[in-house]
Coordinates of C-alpha atoms in Angstrom, one line a residue:
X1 CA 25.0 -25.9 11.8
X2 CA 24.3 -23.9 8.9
X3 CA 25.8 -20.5 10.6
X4 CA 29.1 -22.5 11.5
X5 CA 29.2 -23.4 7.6
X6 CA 27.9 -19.8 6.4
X7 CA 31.1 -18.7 9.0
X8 CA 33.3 -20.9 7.3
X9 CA 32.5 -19.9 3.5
X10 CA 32.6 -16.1 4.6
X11 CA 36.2 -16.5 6.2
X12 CA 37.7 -18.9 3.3
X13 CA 36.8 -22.3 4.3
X14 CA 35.3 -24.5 1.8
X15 CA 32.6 -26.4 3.0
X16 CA 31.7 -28.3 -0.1
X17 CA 33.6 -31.2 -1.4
X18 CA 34.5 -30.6 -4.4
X19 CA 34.6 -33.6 -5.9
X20 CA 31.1 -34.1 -5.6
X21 CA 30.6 -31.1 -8.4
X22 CA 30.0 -32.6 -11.8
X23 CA 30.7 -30.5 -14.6
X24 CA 29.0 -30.7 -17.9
X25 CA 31.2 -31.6 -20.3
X26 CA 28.5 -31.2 -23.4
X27 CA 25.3 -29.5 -23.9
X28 CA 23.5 -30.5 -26.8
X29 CA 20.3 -28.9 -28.4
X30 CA 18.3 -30.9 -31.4
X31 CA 15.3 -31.1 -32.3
X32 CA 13.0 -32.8 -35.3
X33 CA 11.2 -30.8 -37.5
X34 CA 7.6 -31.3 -37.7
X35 CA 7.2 -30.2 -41.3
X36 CA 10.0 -31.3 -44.9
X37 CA 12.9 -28.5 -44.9
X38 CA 14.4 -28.1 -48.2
X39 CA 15.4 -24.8 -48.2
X40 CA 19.3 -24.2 -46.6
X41 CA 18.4 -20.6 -45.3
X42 CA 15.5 -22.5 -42.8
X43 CA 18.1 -24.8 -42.0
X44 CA 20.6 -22.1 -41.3
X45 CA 17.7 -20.6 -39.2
X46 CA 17.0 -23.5 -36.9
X47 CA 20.9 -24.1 -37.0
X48 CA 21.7 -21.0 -35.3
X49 CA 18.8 -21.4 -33.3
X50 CA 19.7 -23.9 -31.3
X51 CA 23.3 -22.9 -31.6
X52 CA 22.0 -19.6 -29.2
X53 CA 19.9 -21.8 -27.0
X54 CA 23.3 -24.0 -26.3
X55 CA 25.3 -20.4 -25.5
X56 CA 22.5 -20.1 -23.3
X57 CA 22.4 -22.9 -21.5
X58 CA 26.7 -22.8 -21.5
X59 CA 26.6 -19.4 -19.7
X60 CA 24.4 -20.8 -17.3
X61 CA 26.6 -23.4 -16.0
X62 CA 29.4 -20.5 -16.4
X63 CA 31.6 -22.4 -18.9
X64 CA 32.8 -22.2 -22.4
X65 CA 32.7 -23.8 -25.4
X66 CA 35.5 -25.5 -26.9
X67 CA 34.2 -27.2 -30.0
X68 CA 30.7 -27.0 -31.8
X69 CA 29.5 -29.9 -33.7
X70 CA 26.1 -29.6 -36.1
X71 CA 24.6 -33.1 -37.4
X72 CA 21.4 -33.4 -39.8
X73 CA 20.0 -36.6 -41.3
X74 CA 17.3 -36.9 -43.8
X75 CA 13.6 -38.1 -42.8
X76 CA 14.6 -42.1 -42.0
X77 CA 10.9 -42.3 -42.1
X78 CA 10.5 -41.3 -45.9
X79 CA 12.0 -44.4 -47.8
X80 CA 10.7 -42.9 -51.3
X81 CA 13.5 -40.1 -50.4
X82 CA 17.3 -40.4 -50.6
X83 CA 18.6 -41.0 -47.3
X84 CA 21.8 -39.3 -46.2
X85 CA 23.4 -37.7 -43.0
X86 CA 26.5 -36.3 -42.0
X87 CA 27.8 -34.7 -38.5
X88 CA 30.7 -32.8 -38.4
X89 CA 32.6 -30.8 -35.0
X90 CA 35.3 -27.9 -35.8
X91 CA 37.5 -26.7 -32.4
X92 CA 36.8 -23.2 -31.8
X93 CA 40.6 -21.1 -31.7
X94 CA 39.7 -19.7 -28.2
X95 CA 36.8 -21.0 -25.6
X96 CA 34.2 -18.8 -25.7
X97 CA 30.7 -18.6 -24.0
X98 CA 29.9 -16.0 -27.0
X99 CA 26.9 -16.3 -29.0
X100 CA 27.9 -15.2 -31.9
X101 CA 31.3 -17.4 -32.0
X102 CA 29.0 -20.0 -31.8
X103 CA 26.6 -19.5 -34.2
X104 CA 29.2 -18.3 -36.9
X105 CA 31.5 -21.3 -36.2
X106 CA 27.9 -23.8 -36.6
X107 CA 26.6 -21.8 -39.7
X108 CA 30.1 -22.2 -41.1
X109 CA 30.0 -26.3 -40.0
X110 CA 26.3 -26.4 -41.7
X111 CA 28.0 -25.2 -45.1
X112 CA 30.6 -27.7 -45.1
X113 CA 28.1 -30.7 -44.7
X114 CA 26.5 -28.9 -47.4
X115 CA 29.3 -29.0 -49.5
X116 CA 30.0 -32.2 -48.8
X117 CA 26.1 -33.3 -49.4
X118 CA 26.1 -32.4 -53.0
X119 CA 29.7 -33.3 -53.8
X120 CA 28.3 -37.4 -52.9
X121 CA 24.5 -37.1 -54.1
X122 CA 25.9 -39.5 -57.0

C-alpha cells in the first residue's frame, strides 16, 4: 500500500486529506522571570528574545507572521509593589517569516507600553 501511495504523490495525486491539516494560527513564546527587571534595555533583551525564538518556530511550520503582540505585567506576587500591565498587537505591513521584522516591530510595541506605563503611573 505505501508504494501505490508513494506512486500516487510522485505523479500528482494527493493522498492526504487535506482537511485533516491544522494550521497554527498563533505561536506564542513567554516566559517569567526568575529574578525583579527594572531596567528597559533587559526587557528589550528578553523581548526580542523570544520575539526570535517565535520567527523560529514560524519558519518551522513554513508560515508568516501577520501581527506581533508583546504583553508584560508586574510581579502579581509582590503586593508592596504597584501593579500594572498592558498588552498591545500592531499588524505588520507585509507577512513576513523575518526575524528582524519581528523583533523591530516587538521592540517598537515594548516602547509604546512603555510610553503608555509612565503616562498612567498617577
Amino acid at each position: 500500500m505505501p508504494a501505490v501511495q508513494t506512486w500516487r504523490e510522485l505523479n500528482g495525486i494527493d493522498c492526504i486529506d487535506n482537511t485533516e491539516i491544522i494550521t497554527k494560527q498563533n505561536i506564542c513564546t513567554s516566559r517569567s522571570f526568575g529574578n525583579m527587571i527594572s531596567e528597559f534595555q533587559e526587557l528589550k533583551a528578553s523581548v526580542a528574545h523570544f520575539a526570535s525564538a517565535s520567527a523560529n518556530k514560524l519558519r518551522g511550520q513554513r508560515s508568516f507572521c501577520q501581527s506581533v503582540t508583546v504583553f508584560i505585567t508586574s510581579n502579581r506576587f509582590r503586593e508592596d509593589l504597584p501593579q500594572c500591565s498592558n498588552i498591545l498587537t500592531y499588524t505588520l505591513p507585509t507577512p513576513t517569516a523575518d526575524t528582524l521584522e519581528i523583533i523591530n516591530m516587538a521592540i517598537t510595541i515594548l516602547k509604546d507600553i512603555y510610553i503608555w506605563l509612565f503616562q498612567n503611573l498617577d
